[in-house]
Coordinates of C-alpha atoms in Angstrom, one line a residue:
X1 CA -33.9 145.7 61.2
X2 CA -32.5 142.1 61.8
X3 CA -34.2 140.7 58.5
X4 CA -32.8 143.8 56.5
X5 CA -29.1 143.1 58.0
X6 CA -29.8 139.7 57.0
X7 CA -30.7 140.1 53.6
X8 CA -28.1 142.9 53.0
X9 CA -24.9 141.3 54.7
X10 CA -22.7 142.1 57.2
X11 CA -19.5 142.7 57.8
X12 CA -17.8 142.0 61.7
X13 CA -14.0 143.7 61.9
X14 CA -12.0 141.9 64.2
X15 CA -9.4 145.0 65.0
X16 CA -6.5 145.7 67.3
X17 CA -2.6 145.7 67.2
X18 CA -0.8 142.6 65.8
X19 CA -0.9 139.7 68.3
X20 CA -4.3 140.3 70.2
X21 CA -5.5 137.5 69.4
X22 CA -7.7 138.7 65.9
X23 CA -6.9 135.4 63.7
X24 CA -7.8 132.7 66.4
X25 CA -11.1 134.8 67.3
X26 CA -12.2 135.9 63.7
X27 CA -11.9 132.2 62.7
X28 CA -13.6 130.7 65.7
X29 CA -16.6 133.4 64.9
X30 CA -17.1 132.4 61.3
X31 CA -16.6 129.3 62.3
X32 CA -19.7 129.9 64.9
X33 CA -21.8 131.8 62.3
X34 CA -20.7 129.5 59.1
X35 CA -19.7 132.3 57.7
X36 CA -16.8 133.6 55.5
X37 CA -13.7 134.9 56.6
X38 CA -11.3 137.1 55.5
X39 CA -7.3 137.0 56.7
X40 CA -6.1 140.6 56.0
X41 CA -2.6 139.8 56.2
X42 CA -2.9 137.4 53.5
X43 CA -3.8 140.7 51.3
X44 CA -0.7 142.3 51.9
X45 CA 1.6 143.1 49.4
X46 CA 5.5 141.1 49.2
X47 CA 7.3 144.7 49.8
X48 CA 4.9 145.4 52.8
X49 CA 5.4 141.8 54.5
X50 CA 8.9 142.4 53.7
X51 CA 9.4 145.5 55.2
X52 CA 7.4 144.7 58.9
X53 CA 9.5 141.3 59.4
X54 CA 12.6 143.7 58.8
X55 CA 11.1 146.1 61.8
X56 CA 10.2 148.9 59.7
X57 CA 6.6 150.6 60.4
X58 CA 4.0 150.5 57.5
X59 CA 3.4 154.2 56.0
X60 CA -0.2 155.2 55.1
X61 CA 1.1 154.5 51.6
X62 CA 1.9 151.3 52.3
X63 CA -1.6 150.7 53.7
X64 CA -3.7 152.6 52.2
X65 CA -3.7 150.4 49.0
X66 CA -4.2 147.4 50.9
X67 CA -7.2 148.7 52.9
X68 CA -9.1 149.6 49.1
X69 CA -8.5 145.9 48.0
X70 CA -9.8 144.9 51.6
X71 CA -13.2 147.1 51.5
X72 CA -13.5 146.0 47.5
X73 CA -13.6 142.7 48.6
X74 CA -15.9 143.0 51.4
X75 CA -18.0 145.1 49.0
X76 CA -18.4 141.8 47.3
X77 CA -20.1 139.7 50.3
X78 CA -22.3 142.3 51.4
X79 CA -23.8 143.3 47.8
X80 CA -24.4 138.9 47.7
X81 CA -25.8 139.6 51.2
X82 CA -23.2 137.1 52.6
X83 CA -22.2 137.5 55.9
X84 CA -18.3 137.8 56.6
X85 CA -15.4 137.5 59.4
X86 CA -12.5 140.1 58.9
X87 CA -9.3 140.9 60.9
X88 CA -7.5 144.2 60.2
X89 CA -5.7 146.0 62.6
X90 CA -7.9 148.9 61.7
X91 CA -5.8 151.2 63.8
X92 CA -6.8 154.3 63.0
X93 CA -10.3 155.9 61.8
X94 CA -9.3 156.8 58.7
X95 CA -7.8 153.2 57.9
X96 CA -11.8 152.0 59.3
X97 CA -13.5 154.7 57.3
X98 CA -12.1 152.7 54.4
X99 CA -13.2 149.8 55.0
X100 CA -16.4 151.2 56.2
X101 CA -17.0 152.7 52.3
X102 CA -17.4 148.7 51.2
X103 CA -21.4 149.5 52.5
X104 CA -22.5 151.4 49.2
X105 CA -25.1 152.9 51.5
X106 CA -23.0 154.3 54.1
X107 CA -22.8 158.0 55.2
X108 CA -19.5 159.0 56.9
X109 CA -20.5 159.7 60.5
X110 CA -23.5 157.4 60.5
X111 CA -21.7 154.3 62.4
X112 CA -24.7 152.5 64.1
X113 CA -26.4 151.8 60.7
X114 CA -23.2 151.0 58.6
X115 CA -22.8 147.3 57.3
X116 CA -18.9 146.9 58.5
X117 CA -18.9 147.0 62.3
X118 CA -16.0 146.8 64.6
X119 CA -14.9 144.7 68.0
X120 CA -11.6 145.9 69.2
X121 CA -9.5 143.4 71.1
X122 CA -7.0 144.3 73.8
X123 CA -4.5 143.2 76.2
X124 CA -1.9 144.4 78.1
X125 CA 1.1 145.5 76.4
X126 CA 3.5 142.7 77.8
X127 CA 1.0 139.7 77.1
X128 CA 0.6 140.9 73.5
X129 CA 4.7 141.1 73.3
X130 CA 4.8 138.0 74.4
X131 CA 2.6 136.3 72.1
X132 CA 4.1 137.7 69.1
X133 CA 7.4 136.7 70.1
X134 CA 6.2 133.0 70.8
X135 CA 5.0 133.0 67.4
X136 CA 7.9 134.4 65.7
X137 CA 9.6 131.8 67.2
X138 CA 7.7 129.4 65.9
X139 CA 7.3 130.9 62.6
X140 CA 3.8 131.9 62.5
X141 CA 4.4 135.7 61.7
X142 CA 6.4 137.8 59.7
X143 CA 5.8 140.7 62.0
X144 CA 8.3 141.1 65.2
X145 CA 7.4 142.4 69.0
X146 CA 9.8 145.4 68.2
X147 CA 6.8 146.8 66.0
X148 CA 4.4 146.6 68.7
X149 CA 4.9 150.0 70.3
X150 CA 4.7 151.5 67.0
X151 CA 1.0 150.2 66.4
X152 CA 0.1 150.9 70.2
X153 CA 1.2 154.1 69.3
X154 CA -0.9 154.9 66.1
X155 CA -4.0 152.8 68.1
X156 CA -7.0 155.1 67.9
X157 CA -10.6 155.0 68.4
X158 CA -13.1 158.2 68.7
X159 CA -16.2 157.7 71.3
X160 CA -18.5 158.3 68.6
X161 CA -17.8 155.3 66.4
X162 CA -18.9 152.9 69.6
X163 CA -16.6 150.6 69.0
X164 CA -16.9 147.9 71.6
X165 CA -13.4 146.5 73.2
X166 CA -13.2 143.2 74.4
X167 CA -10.3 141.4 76.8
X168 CA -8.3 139.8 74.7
X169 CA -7.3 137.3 77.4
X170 CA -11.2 136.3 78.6
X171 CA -10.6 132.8 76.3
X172 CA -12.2 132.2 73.1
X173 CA -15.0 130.9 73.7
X174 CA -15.8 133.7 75.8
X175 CA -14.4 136.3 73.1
X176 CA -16.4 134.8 70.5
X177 CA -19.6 134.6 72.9
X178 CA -19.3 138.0 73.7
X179 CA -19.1 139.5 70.1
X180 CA -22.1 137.6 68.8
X181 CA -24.0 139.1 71.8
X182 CA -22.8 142.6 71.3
X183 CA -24.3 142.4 67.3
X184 CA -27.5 140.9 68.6
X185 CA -28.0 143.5 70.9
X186 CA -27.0 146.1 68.7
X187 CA -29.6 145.2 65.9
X188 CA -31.8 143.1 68.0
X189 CA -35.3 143.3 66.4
X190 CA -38.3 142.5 69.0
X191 CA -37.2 138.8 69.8
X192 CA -35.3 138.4 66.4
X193 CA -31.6 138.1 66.6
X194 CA -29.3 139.0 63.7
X195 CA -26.6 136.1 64.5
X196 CA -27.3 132.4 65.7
X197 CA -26.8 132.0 69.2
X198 CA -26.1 128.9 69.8
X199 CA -22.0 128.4 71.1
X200 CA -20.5 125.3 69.9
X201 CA -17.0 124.6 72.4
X202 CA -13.7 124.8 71.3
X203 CA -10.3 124.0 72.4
X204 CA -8.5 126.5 70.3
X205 CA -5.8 128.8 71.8
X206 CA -5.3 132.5 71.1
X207 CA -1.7 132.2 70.1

């Protein structure tokens, strides 16, 4: 099963609310795996960055389009069979099934053998706030802490996808360790593992 992944490509989600963490650890993994990676944010439209740094909540119309240029563009890697980094906030399952469709082989409700997997990262509430207001601060983010409760809110994740969630305040290295671990054991093949395993350090920090 790990040679097939191989050869067909595979997508790792990095999900969660804004200012888990998802940018530092999505790089540091493709960084691991020399892989590509993918910044959703930078898919956005103008009008949607424009309306989360003025504190207004994305609709599902507002989304929606983004999340078909996202899968279309993972669709891309995985038909190449490239392996490839994403972060999305993902929140809810409709908003993964989505991305999820970018596997032309995948069967709504068959999560375990779809291409596009997905590592939730979480934290407490008030370590998240405070690192999205240290980066708006510093200018890193158009989105503010005031939206946080709004995507904690819309946060959801059904048993049956097994979706693994990770500490978002474990360190990187750690982070990144655990999710190449969590792959391997998921499509581990006799001794063969899907992702490297070696873990180079780093000195990166999650803000």
């Amino acid at each position: 099963m790990a040679s097939d992944l191989q050869a067909q490509g595979l997508a790792i989600v990095i999900m969660g609310v804004s200012g888990s963490g998802k940018s530092t650890v999505c790089k540091m993994l493709a960084k691991t795996l020399g892989c590509n990676f993918i910044e959703a944010d930078d898919y956005h439209s103008q009008s949607n960055k424009d309306k989360m740094s003025r504190g207004i909540p994305l609709s599902d119309e507002d989304r929606i389009p983004w999340l078909e240029t996202l899968s279309s563009t993972i669709r891309n890697y995985l038909i190449n069979g490239d392996t490839v980094t994403l972060t999305c906030s993902a929140l809810r399952q409709q908003y993964r099934e989505i991305l999820r469709s970018a596997d032309p082989n995948y069967k709504p409700g068959n999560y375990s053998h779809c291409r596009v997997q997905f590592v939730c990262l979480v934290a407490p509430a008030e370590v998240i706030a405070e690192r999205i207001k240290i980066r708006s601060n510093e200018e890193k983010h158009f989105m503010p802490a005031k939206l946080l409760q709004s995507q904690l809110d819309l946060l959801q994740i059904d048993e049956a996808e097994q979706i693994s969630k990770i500490d978002a305040t474990s360190g990187l290295q750690n982070i990144v360790n655990s999710i190449i671990l969590l792959i391997n054991n998921k499509y581990k093949c006799g001794n063969e593992n899907l992702l490297p395993v070696s873990f180079p350090g780093s000195g990166l920090s999650l803000l």
